[in-house]
PDB file of C-alpha atoms in Angstrom:
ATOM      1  CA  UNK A   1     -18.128  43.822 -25.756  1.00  0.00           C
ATOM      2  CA  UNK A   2     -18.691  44.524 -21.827  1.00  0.00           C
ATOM      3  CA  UNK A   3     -16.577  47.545 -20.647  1.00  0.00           C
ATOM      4  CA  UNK A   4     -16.198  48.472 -16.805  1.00  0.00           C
ATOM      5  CA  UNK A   5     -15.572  52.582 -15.826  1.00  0.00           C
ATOM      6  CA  UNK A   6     -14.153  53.524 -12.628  1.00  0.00           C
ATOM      7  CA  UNK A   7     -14.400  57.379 -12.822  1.00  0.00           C
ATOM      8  CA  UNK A   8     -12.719  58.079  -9.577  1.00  0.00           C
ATOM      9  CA  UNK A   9      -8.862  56.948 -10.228  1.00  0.00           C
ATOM     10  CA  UNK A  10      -7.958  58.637  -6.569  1.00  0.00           C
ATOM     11  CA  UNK A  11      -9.976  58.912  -3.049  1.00  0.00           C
ATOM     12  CA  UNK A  12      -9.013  59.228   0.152  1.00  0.00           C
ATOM     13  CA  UNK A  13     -11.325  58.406   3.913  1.00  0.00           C
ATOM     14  CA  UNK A  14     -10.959  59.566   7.377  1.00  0.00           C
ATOM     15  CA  UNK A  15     -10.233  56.216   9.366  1.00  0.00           C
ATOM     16  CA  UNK A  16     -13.327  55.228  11.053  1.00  0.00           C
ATOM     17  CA  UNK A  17     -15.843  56.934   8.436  1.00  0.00           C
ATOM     18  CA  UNK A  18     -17.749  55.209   5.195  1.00  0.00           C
ATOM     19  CA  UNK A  19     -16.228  55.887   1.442  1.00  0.00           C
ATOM     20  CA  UNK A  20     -17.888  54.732  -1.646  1.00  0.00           C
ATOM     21  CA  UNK A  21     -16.370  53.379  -4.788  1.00  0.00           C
ATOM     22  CA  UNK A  22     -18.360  53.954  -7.854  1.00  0.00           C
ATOM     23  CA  UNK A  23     -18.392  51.719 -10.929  1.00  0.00           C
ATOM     24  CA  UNK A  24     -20.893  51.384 -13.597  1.00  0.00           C
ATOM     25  CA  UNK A  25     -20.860  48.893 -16.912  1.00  0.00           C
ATOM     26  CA  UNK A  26     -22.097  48.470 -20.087  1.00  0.00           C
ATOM     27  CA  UNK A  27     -23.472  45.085 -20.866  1.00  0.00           C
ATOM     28  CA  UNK A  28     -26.501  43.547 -23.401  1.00  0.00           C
ATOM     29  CA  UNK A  29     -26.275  40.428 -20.912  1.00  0.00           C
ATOM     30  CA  UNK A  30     -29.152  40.000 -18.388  1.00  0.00           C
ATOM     31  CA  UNK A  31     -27.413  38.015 -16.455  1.00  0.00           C
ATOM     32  CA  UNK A  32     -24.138  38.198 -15.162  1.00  0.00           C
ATOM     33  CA  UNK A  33     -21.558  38.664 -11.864  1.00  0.00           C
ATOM     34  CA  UNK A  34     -19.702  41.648 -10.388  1.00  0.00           C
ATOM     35  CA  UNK A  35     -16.579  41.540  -8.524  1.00  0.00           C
ATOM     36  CA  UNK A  36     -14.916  43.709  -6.306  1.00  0.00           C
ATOM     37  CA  UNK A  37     -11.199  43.036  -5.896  1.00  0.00           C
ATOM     38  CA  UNK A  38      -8.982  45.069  -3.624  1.00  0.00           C
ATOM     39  CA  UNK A  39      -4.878  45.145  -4.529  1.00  0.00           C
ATOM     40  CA  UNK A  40      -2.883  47.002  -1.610  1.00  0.00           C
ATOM     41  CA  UNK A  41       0.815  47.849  -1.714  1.00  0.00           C
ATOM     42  CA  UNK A  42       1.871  44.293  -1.466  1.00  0.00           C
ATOM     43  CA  UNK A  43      -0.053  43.926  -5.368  1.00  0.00           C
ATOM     44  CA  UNK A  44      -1.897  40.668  -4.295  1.00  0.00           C
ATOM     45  CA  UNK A  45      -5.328  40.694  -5.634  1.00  0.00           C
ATOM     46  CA  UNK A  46      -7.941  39.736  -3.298  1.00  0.00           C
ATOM     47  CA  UNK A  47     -10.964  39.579  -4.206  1.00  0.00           C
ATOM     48  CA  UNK A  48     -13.581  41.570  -1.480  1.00  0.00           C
ATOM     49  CA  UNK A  49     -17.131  40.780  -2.776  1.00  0.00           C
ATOM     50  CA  UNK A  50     -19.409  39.552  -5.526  1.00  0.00           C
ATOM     51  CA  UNK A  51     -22.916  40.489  -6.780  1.00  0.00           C
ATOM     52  CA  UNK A  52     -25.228  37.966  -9.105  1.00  0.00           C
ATOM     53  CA  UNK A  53     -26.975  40.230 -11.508  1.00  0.00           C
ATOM     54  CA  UNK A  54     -30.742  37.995 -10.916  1.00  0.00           C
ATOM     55  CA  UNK A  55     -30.642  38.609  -7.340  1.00  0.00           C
ATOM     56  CA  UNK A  56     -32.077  41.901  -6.183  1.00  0.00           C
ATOM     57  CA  UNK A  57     -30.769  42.031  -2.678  1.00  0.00           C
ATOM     58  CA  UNK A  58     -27.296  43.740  -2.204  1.00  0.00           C
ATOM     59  CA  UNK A  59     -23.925  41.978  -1.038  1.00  0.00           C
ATOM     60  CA  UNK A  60     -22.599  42.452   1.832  1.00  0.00           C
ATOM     61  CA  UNK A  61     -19.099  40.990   3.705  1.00  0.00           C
ATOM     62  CA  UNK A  62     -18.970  42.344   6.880  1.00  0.00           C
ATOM     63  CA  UNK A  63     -17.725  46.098   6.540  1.00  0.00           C
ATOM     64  CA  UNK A  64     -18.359  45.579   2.867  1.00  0.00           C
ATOM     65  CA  UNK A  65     -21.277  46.372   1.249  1.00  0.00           C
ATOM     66  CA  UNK A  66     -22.986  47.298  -2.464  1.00  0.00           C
ATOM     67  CA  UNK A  67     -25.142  49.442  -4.118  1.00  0.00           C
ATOM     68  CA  UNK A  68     -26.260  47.219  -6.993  1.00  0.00           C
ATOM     69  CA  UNK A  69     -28.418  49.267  -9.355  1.00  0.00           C
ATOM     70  CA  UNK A  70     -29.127  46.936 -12.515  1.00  0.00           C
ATOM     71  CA  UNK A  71     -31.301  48.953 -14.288  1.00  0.00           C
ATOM     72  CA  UNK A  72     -28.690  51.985 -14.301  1.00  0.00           C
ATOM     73  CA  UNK A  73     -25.970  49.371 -14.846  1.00  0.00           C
ATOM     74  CA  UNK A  74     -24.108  50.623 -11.150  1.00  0.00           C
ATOM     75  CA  UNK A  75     -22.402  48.907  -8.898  1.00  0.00           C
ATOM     76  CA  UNK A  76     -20.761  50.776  -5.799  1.00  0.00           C
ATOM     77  CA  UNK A  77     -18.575  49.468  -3.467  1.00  0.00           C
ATOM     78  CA  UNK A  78     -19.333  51.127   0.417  1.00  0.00           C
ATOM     79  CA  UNK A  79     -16.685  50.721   3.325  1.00  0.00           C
ATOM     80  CA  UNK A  80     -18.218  51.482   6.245  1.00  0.00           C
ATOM     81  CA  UNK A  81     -15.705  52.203   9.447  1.00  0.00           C
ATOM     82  CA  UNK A  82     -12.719  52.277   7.273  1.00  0.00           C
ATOM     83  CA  UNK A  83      -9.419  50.916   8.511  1.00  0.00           C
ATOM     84  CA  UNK A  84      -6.066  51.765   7.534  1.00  0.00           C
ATOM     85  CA  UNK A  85      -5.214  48.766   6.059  1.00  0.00           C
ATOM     86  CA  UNK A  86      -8.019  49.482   3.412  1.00  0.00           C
ATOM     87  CA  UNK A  87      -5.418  51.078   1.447  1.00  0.00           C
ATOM     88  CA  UNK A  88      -5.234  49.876  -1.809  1.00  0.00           C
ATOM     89  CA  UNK A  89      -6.237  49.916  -5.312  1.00  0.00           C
ATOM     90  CA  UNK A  90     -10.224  48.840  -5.979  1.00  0.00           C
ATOM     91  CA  UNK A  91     -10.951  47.182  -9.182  1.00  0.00           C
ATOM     92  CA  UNK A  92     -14.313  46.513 -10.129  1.00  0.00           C
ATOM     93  CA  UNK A  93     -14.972  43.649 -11.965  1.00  0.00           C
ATOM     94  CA  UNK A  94     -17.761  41.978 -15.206  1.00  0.00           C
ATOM     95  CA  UNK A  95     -18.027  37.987 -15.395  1.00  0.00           C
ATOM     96  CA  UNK A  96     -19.725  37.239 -18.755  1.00  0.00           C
ATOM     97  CA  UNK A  97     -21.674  34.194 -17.985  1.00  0.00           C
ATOM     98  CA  UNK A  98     -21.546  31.040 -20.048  1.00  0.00           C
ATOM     99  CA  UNK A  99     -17.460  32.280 -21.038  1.00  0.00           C
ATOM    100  CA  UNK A 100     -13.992  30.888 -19.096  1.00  0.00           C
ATOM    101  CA  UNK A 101     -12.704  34.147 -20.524  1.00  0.00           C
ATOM    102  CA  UNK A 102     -14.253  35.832 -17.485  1.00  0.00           C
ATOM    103  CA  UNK A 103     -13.373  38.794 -15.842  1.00  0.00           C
ATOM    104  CA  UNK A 104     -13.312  42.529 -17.629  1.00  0.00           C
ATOM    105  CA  UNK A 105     -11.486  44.916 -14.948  1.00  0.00           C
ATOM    106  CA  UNK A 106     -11.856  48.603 -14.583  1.00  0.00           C
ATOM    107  CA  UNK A 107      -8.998  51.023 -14.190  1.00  0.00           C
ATOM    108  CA  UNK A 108      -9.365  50.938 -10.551  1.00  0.00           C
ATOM    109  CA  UNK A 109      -9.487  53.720  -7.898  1.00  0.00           C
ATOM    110  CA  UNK A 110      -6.748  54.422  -5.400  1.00  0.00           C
ATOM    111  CA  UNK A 111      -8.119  54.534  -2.160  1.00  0.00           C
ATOM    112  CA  UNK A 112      -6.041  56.136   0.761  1.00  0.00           C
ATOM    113  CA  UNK A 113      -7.218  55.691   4.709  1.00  0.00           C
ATOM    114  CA  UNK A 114      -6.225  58.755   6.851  1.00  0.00           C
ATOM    115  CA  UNK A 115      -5.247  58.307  10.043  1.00  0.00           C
TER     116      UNK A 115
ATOM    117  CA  UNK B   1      -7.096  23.890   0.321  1.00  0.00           C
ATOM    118  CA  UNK B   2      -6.348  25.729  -3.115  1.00  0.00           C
ATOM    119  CA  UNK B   3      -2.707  28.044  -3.356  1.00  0.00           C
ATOM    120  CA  UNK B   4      -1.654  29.375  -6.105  1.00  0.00           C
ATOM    121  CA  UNK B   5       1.967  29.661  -6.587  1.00  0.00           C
ATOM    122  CA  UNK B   6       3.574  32.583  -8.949  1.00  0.00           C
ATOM    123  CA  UNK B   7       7.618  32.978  -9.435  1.00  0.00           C
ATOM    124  CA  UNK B   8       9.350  34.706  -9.249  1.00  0.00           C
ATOM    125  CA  UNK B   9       8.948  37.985  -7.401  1.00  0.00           C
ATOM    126  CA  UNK B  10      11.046  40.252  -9.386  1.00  0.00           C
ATOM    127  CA  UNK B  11      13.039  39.553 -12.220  1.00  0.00           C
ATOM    128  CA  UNK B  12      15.062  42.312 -14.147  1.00  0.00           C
ATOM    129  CA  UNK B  13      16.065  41.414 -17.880  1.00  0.00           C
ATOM    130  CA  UNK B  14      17.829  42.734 -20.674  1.00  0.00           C
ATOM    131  CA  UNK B  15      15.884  43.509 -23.960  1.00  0.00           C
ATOM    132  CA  UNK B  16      15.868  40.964 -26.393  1.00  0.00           C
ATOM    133  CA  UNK B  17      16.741  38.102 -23.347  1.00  0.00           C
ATOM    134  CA  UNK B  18      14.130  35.498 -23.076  1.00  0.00           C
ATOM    135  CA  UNK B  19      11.405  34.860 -20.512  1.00  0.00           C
ATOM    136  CA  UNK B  20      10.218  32.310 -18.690  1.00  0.00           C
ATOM    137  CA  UNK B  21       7.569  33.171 -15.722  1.00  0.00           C
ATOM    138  CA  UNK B  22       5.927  30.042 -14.360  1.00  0.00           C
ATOM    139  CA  UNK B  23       2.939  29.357 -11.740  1.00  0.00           C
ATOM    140  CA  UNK B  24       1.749  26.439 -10.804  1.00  0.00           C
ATOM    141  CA  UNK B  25      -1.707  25.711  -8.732  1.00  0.00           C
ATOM    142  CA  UNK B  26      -2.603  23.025  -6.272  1.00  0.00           C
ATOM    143  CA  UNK B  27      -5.000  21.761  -4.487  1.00  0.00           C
ATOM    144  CA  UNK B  28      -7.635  21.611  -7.347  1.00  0.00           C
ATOM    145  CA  UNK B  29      -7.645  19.854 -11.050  1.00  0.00           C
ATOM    146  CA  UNK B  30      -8.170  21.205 -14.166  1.00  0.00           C
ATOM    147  CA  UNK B  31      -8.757  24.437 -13.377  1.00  0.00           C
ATOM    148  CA  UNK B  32      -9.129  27.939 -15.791  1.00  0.00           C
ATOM    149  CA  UNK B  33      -5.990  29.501 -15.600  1.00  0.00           C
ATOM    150  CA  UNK B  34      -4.918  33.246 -16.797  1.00  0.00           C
ATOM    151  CA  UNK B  35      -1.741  35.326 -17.157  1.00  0.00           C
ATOM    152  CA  UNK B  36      -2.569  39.074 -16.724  1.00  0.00           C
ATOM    153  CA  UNK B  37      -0.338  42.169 -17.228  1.00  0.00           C
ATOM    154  CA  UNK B  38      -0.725  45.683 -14.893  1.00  0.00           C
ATOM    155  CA  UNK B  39       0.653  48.807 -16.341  1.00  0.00           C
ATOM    156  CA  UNK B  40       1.669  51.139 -13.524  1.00  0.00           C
ATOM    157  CA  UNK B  41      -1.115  52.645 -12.226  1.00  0.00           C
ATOM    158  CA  UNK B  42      -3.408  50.916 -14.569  1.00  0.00           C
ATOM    159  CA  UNK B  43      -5.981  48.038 -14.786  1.00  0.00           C
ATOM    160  CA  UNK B  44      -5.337  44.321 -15.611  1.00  0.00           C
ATOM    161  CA  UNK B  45      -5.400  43.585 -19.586  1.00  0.00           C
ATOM    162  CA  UNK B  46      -5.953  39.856 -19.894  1.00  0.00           C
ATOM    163  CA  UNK B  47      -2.793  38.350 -21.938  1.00  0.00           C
ATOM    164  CA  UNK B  48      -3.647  34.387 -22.196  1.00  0.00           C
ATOM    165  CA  UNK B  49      -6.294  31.942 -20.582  1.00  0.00           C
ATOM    166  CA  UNK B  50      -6.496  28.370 -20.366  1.00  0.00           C
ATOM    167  CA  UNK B  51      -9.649  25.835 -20.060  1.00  0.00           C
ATOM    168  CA  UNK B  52      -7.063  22.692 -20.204  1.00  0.00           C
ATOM    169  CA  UNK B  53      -3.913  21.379 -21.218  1.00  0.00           C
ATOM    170  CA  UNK B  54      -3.178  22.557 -24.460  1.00  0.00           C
ATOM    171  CA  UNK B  55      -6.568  24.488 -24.816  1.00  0.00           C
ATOM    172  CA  UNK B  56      -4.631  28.248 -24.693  1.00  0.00           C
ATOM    173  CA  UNK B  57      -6.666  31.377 -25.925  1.00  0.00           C
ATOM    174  CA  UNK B  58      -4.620  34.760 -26.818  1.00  0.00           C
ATOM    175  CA  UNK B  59      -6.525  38.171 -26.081  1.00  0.00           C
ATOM    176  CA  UNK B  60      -3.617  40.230 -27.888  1.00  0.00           C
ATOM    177  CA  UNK B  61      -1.033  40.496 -30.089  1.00  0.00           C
ATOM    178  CA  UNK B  62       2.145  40.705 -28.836  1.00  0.00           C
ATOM    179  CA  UNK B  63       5.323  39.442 -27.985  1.00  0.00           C
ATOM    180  CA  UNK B  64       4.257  36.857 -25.412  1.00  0.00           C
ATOM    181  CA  UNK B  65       3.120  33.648 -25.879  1.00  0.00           C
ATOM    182  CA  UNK B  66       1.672  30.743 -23.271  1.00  0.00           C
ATOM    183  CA  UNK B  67       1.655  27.567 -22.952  1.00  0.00           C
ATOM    184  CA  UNK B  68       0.654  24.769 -20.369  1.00  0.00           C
ATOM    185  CA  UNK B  69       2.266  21.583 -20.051  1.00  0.00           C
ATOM    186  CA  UNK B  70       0.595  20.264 -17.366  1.00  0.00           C
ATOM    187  CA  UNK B  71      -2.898  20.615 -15.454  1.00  0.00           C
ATOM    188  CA  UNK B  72      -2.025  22.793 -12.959  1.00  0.00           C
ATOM    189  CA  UNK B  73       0.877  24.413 -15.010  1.00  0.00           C
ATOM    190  CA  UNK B  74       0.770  27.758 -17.156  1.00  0.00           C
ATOM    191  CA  UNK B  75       4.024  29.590 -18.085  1.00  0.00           C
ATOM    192  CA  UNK B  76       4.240  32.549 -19.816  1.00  0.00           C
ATOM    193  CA  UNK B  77       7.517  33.133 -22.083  1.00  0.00           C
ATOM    194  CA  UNK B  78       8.975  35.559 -24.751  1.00  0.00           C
ATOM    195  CA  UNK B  79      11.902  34.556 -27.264  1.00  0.00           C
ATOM    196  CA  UNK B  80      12.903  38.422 -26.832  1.00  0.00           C
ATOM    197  CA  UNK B  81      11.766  40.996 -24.785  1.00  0.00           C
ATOM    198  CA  UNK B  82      10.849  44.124 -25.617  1.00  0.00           C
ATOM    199  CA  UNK B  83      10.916  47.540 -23.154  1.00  0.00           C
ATOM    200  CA  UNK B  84       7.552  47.550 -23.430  1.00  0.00           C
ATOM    201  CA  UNK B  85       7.599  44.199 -22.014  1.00  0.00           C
ATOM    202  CA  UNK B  86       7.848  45.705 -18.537  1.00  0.00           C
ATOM    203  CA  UNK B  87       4.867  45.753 -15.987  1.00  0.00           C
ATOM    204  CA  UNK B  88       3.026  43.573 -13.601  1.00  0.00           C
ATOM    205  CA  UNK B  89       2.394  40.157 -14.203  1.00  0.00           C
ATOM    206  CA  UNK B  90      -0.009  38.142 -12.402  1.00  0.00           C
ATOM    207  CA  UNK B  91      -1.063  34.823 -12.600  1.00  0.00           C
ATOM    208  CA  UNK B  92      -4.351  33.430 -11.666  1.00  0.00           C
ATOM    209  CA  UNK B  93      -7.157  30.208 -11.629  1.00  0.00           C
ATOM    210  CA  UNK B  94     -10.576  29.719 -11.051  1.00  0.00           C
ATOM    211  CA  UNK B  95     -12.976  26.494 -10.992  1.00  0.00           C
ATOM    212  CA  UNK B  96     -13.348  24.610 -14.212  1.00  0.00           C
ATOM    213  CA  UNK B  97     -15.775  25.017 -16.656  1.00  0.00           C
ATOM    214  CA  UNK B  98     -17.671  28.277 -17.805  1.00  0.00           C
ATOM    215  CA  UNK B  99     -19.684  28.787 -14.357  1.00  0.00           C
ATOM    216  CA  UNK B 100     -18.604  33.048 -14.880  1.00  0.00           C
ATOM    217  CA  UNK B 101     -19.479  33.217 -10.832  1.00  0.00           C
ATOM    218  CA  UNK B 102     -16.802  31.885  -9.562  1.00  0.00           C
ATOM    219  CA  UNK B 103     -14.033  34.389  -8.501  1.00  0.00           C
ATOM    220  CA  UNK B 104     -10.376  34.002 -10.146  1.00  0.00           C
ATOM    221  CA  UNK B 105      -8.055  33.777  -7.304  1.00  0.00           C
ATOM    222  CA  UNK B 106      -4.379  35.319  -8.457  1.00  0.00           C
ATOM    223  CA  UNK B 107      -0.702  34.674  -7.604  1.00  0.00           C
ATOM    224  CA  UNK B 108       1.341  37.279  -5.367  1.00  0.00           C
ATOM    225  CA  UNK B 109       2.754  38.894  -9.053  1.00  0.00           C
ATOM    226  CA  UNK B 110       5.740  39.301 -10.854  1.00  0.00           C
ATOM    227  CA  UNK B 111       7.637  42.586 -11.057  1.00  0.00           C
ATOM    228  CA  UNK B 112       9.330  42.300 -14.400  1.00  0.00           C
ATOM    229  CA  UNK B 113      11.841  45.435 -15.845  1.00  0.00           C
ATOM    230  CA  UNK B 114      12.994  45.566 -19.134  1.00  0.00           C
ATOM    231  CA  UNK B 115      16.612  47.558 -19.379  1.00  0.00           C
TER     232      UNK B 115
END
């Protein structure tokens, strides 16, 4: 079975600077999809950014960005000029391919923006 | 383009009432569909998902069941609650079939408390 760990359940970001979100998986799959969802106070999920496991280049959505590292079974989530309204919970995310079952969620990390 | 509708917001029931949370999705056809529950301050644990009308999976014991009367329909229910029935429900869909890349896109949640 795929497991997801999130080992930083709280962090906190200057407005304006970069934070990253680590996440790393366990997995015998070679291929598969990461996720990235963001839920802030309002509790809708939305989901941020995704990563195909058989492509080597990184994701990026605007301020968005990841450090996929498939041989160490990583994948970071980097906010570069963070807003306040990056406040939320960040769940990272495992798609087993080939099942509608789908996603596996970490425990997510509370992110807070400082003003 | 494809909403996903979840109700309601809050409810607030007596233990051993009944339950009856619906959601509904449109703008797509037979999609996956899922009915999640969030602990406070913890991750998503997977409750039911659906592939098609009828075609309902459990992921874990409990006191819940599913069921999905129509295509775009999934309602999750409970004969009699329990306290430990309380948490975060959220509803969600993705595209049909077993294509794991496709993102599940959820429903704005329902705040249920147990008394």
């Amino acid at each position: 079975a795929q497991t997801v760990t999130q080992s930083q359940p709280e962090m906190s970001v200057q407005e304006a600077e970069t934070v990253t979100l680590s996440c790393t998986y366990d997995t015998s799959e070679n291929n598969y999809y990461l996720f990235w969802y963001k839920q802030p106070p309002s509790r809708q999920m939305i989901l941020v950014i995704r990563q195909e496991a058989y492509k080597q280049q990184n994701a990026t959505e605007n301020r968005f960005s990841v450090n996929f590292q498939k041989a160490a079974k990583s994948f970071s989530l980097k906010i570069s000029d963070s807003q306040l309204g990056d406040t939320a919970m960040y769940f990272c995310a495992f798609n087993k391919p080939g099942s509608a079952r789908q996603l596996t969620f970490g425990s997510g990390t509370q992110l807070t923006v400082l003003p | 383009s494809q909403t996903i509708h979840q109700w309601p917001a809050t409810l607030v029931q007596p233990v051993g009432s009944p339950l009856s949370l619906e959601c509904t999705v449109e703008g797509t056809s037979n999609p996956n569909l899922y009915w999640y529950r969030q602990a406070a301050g913890r991750g998503l644990q997977l409750l039911f998902y659906s592939i098609g009308i009828d075609q309902i999976s459990s992921e874990v014991p409990q006191n819940l069941s599913a069921s999905r009367p129509q295509d775009r329909q999934f309602i999750l229910s409970s004969k009699k609650l329990l306290l430990s029935d309380s948490g975060f429900y959220l509803c969600a869909w993705s595209a049909p079939g077993q294509v794991s890349n496709q993102p599940q896109h959820f429903g704005d949640g329902t705040r249920l408390s147990i008394l």
